[in-house]
PDB file of C-alpha atoms in Angstrom:
ATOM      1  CA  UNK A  53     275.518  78.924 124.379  1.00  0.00           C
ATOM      2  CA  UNK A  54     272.172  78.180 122.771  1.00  0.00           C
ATOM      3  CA  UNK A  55     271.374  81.087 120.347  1.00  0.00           C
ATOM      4  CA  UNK A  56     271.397  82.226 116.825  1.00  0.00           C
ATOM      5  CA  UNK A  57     274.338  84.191 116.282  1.00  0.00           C
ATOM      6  CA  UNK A  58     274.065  86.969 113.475  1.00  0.00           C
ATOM      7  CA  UNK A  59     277.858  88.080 113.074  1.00  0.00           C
ATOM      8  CA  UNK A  60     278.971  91.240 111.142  1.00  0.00           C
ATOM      9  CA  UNK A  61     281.169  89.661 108.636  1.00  0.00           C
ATOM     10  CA  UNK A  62     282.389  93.200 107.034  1.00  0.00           C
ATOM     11  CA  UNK A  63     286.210  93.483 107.059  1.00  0.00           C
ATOM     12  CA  UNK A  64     286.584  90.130 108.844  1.00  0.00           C
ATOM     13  CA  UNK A  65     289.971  87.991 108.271  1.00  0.00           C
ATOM     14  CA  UNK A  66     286.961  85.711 106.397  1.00  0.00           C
ATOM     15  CA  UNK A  67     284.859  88.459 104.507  1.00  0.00           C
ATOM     16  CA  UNK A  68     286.812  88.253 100.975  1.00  0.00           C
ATOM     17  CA  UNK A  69     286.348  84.843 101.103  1.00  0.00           C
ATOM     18  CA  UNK A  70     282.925  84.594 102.024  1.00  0.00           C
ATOM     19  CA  UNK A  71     282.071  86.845  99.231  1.00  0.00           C
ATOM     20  CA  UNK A  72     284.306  85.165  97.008  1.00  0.00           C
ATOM     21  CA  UNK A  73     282.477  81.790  97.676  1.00  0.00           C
ATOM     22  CA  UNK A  74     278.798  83.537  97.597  1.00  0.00           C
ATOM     23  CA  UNK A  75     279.336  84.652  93.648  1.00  0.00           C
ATOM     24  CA  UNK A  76     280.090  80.849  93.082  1.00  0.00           C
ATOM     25  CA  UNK A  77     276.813  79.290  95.180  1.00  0.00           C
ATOM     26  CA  UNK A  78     274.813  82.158  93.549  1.00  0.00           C
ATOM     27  CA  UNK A  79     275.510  80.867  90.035  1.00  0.00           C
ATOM     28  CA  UNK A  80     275.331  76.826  91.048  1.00  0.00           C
ATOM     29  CA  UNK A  81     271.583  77.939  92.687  1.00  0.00           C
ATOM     30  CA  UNK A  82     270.725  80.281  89.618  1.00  0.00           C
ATOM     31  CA  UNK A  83     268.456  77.758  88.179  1.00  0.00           C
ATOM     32  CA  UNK A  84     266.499  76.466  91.029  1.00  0.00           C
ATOM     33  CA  UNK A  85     263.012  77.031  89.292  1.00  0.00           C
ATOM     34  CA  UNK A  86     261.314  76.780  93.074  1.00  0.00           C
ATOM     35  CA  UNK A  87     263.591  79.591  94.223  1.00  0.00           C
ATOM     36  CA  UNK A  88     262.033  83.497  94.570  1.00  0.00           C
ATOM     37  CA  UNK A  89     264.475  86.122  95.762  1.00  0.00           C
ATOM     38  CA  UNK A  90     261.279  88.942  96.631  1.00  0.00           C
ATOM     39  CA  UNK A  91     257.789  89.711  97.491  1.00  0.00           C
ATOM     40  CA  UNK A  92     257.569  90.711  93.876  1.00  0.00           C
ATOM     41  CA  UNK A  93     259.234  87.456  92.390  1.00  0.00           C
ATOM     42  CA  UNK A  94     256.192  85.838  94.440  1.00  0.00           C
ATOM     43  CA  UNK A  95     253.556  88.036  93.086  1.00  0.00           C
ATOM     44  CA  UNK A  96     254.921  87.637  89.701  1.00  0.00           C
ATOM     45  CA  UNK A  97     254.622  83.634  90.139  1.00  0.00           C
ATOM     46  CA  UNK A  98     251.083  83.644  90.981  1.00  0.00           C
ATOM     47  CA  UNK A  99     250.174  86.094  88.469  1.00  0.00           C
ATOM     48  CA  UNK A 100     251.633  83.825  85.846  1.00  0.00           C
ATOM     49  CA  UNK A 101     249.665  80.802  87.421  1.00  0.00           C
ATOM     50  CA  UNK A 102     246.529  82.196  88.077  1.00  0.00           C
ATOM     51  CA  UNK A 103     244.974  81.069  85.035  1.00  0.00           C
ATOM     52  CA  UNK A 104     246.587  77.465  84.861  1.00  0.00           C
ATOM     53  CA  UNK A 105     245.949  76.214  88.275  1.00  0.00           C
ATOM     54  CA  UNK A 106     242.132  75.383  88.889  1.00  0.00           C
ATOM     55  CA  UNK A 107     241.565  75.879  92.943  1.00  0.00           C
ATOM     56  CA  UNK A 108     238.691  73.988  94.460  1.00  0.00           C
ATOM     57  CA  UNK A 109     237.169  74.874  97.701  1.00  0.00           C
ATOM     58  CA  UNK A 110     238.979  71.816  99.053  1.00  0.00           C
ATOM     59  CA  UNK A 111     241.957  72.809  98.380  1.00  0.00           C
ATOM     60  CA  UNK A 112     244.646  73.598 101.585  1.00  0.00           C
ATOM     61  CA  UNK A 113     246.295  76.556 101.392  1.00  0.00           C
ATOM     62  CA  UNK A 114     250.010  76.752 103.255  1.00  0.00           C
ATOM     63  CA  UNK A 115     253.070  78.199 104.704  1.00  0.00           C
ATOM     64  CA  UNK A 116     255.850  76.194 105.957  1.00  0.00           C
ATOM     65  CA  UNK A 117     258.710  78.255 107.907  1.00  0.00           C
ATOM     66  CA  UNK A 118     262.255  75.736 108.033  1.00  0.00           C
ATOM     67  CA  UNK A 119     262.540  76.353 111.661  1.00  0.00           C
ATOM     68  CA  UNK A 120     266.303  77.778 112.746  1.00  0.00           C
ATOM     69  CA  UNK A 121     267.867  76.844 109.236  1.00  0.00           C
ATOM     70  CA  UNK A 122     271.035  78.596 109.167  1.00  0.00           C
ATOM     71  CA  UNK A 123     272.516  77.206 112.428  1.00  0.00           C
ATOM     72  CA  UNK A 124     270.960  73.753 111.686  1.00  0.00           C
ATOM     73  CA  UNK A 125     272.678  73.029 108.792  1.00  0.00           C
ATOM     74  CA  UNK A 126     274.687  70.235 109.077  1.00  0.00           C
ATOM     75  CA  UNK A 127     278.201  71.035 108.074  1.00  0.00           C
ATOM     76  CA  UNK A 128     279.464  67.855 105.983  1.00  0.00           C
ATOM     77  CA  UNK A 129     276.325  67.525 104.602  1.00  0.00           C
ATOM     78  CA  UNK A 130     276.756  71.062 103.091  1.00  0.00           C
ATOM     79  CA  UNK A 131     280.297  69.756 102.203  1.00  0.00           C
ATOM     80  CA  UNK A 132     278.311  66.899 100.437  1.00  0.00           C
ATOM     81  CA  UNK A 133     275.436  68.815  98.499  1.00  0.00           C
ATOM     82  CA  UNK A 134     278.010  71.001  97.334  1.00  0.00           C
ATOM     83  CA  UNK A 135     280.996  68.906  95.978  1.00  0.00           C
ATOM     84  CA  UNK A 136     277.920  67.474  94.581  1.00  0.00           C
ATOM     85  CA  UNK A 137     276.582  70.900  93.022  1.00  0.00           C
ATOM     86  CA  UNK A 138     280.218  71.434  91.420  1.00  0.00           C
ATOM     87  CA  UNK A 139     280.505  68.283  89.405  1.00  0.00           C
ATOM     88  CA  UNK A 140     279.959  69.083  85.555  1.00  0.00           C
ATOM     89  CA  UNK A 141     279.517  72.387  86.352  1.00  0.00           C
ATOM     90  CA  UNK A 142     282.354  75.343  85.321  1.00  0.00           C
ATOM     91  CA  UNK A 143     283.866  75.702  88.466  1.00  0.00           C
ATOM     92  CA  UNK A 144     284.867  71.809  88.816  1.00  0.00           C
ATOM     93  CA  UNK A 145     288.435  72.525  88.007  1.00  0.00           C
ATOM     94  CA  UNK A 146     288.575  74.193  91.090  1.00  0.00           C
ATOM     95  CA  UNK A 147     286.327  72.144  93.041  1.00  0.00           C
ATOM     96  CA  UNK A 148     288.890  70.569  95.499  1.00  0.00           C
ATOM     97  CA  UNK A 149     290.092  74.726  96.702  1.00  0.00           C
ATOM     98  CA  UNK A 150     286.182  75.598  96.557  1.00  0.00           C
ATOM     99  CA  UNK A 151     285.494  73.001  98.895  1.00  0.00           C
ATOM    100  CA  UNK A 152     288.815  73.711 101.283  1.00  0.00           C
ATOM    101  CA  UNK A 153     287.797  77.244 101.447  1.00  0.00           C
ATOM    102  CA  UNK A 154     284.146  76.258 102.657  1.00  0.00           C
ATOM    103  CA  UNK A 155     285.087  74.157 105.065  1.00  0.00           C
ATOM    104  CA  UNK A 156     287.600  76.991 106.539  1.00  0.00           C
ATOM    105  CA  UNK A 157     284.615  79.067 107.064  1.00  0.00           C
ATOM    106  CA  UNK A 158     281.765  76.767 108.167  1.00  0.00           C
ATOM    107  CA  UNK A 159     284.930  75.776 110.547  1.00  0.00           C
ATOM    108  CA  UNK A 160     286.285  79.219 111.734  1.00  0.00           C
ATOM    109  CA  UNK A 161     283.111  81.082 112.492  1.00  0.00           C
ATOM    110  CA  UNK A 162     284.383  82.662 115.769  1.00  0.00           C
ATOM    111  CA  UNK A 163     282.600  85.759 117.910  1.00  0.00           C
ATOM    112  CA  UNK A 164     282.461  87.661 120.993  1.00  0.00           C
ATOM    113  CA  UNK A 165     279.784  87.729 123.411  1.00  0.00           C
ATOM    114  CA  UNK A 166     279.572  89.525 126.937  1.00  0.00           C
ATOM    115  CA  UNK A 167     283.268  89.827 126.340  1.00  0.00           C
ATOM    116  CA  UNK A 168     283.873  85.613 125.935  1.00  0.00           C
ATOM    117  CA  UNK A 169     284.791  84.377 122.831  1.00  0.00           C
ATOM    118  CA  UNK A 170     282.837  81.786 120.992  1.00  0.00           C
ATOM    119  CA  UNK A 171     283.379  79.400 117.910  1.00  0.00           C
ATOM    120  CA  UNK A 172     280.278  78.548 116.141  1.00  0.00           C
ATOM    121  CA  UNK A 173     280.481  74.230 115.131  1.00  0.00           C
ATOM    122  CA  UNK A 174     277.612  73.390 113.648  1.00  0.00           C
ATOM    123  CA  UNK A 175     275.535  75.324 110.863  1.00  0.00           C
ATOM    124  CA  UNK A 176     276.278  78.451 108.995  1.00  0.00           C
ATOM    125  CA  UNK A 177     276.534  82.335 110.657  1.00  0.00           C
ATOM    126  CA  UNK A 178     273.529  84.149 109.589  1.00  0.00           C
ATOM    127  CA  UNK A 179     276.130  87.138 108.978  1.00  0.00           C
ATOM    128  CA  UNK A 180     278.229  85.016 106.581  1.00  0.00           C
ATOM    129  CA  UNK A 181     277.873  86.696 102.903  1.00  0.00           C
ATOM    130  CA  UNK A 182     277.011  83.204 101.394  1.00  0.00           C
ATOM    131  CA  UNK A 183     274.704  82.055 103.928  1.00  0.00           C
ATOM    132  CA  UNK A 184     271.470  82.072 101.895  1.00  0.00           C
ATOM    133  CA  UNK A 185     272.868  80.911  98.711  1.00  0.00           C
ATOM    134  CA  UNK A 186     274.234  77.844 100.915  1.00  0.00           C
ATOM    135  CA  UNK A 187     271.293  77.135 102.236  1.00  0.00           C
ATOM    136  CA  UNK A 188     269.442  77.444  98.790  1.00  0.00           C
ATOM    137  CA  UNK A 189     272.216  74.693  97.311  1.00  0.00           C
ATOM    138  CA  UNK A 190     271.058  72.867 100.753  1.00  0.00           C
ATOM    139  CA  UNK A 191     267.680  72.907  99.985  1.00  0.00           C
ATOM    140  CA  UNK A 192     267.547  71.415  96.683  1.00  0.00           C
ATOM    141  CA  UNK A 193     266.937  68.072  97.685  1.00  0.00           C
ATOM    142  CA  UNK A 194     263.933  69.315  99.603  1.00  0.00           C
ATOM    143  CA  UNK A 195     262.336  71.380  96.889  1.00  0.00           C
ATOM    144  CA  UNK A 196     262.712  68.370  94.429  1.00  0.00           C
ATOM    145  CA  UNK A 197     260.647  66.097  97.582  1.00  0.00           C
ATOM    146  CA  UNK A 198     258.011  68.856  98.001  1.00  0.00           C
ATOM    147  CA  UNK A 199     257.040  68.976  94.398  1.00  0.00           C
ATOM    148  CA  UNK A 200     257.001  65.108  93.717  1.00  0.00           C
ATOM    149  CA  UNK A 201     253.347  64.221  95.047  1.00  0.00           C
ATOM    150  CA  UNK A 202     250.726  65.221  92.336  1.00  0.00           C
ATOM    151  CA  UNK A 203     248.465  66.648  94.599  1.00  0.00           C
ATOM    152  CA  UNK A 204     251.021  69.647  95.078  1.00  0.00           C
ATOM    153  CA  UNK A 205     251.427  72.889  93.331  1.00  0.00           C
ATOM    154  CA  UNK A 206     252.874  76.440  93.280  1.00  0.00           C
ATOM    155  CA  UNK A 207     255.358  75.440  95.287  1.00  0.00           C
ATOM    156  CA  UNK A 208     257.277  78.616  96.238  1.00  0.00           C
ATOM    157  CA  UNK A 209     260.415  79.106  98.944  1.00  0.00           C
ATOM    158  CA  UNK A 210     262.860  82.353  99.719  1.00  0.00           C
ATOM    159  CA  UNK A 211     265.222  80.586 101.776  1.00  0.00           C
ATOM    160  CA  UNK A 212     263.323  79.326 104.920  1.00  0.00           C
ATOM    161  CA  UNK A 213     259.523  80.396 103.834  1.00  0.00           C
ATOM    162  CA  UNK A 214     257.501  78.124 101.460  1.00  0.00           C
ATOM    163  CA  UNK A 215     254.130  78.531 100.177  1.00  0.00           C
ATOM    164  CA  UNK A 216     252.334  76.447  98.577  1.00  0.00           C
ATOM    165  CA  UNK A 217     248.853  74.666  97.888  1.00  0.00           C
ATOM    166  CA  UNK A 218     247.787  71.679  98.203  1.00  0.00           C
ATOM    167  CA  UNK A 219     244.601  69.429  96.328  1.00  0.00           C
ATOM    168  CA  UNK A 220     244.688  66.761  98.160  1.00  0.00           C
ATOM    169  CA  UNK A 221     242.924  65.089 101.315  1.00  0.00           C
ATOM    170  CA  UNK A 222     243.557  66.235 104.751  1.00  0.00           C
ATOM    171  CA  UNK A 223     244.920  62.647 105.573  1.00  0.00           C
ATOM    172  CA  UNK A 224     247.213  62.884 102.540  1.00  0.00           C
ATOM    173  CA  UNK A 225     248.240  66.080 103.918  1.00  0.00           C
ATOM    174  CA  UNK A 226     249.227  65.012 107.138  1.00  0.00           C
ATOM    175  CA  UNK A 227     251.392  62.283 105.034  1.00  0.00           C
ATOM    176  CA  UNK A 228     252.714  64.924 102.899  1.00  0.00           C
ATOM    177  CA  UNK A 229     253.761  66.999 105.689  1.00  0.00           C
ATOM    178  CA  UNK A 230     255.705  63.637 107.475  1.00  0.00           C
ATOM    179  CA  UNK A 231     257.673  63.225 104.507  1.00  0.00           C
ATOM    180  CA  UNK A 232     258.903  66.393 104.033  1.00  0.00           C
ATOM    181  CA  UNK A 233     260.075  66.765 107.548  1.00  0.00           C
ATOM    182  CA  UNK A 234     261.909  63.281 107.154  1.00  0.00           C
ATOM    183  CA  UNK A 235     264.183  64.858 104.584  1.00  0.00           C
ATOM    184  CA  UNK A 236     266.930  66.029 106.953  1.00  0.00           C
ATOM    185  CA  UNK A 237     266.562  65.029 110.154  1.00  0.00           C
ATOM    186  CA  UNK A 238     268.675  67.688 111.685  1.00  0.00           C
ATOM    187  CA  UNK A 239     265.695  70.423 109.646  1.00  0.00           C
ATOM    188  CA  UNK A 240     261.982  70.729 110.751  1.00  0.00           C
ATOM    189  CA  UNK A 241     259.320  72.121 108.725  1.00  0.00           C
ATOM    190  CA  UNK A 242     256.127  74.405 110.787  1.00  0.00           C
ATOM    191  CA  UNK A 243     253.636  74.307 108.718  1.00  0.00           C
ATOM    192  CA  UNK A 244     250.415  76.735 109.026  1.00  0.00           C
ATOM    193  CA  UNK A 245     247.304  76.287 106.621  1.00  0.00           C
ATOM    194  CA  UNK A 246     244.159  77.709 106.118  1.00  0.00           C
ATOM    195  CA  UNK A 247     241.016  77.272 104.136  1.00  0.00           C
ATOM    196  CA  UNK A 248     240.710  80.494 102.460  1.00  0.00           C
ATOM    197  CA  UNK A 249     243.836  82.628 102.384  1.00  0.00           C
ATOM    198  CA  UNK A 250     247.330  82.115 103.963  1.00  0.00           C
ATOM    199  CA  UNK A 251     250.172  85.360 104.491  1.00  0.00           C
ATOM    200  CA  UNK A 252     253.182  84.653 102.720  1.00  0.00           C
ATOM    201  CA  UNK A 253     256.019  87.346 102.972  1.00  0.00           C
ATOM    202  CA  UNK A 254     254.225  90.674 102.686  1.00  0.00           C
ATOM    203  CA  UNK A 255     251.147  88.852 100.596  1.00  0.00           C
ATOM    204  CA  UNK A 256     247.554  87.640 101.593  1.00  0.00           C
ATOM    205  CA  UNK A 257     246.915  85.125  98.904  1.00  0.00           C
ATOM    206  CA  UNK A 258     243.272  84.106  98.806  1.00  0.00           C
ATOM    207  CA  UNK A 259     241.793  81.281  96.549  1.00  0.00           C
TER     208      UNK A 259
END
């Protein structure tokens, strides 16, 4: 059925290996500089930018929410970013089991529901213990996109939320926004802006 499943992955015949895996995309995404993990991480960010980035009343303030990531993802393409990811990096001796084992779970994601039983094909359960470090090693090639045109700044995302502002026109928004949205076809960006202030997590940032 259409949905979002959320399955409880605790003491599953896939939980050790899900957590297993999610140490191992943790450290691959620890150094995603456009990455925050907290309200407080975001705070902190725009604390330590306040003074560096000049905001004119032009400017667009914005939110962009990745609209049903999780079960969106497209599975060989996660296969793809992340053989990627593990190239030069510590765990490539082990990169051919790392891969086996995330493909048995992106695979195998199986539930019950009104007592039928169902086998997730395409995306990632949002109950699996490495979901949102997936996704982060997913979204790499979108953060590096978002922060290429000069006219963008403070370019923050925890998982599926960015914020961000941007100095440009509104018809080099609209652009902007097209481009990003082109990056994977099967992922769509809704984007909300606002002259003066824009809610982001549990923030109201104003200019």
């Amino acid at each position: 059925p259409l949905g979002r499943p959320i399955v409880n992955n605790i003491n599953s015949e896939l939980y050790n290996v899900c957590k297993y895996l999610q140490k191992i995309f943790a450290d691959l995404t620890r150094n995603n500089k456009y990455s925050i993990n907290s309200t407080d991480n975001a705070l902190k960010r725009l604390i330590d930018t306040n003074d560096t980035i000049k905001i004119t009343e032009e400017a667009i303030l914005f939110t962009a929410d990745i609209v049903t990531l999780y079960p969106n993802m497209d599975n060989e393409r996660s296969i793809k970013i992340l053989s990627h990811a593990l190239d030069n990096s510590k765990y490539e001796k082990l990169k051919l089991f790392i891969i086996e084992l995330t493909r048995l779970v992106l695979y195998s994601y199986d539930f019950l529901f009104q007592d039928r039983f169902y086998l997730q094909t395409h995306g990632v359960s949002m109950g699996c213990a490495f979901a949102g470090d997936l996704a982060n090693l997913y979204l790499d090639v979108l953060d590096q996109k978002a922060n290429i045109d000069p006219n963008a700044s403070n370019y923050m995302r925890l998982v599926d939320d960015i914020d961000r502002i941007y100095h440009g026109t509104y018809q080099q928004f609209e652009i902007y926004k097209s481009e990003l949205n082109k990056v994977f076809p099967e992922i769509q960006l809704k984007f909300v802006t606002h002259n003066e202030k824009i809610d982001f997590l549990d923030l109201t940032i104003y200019k």
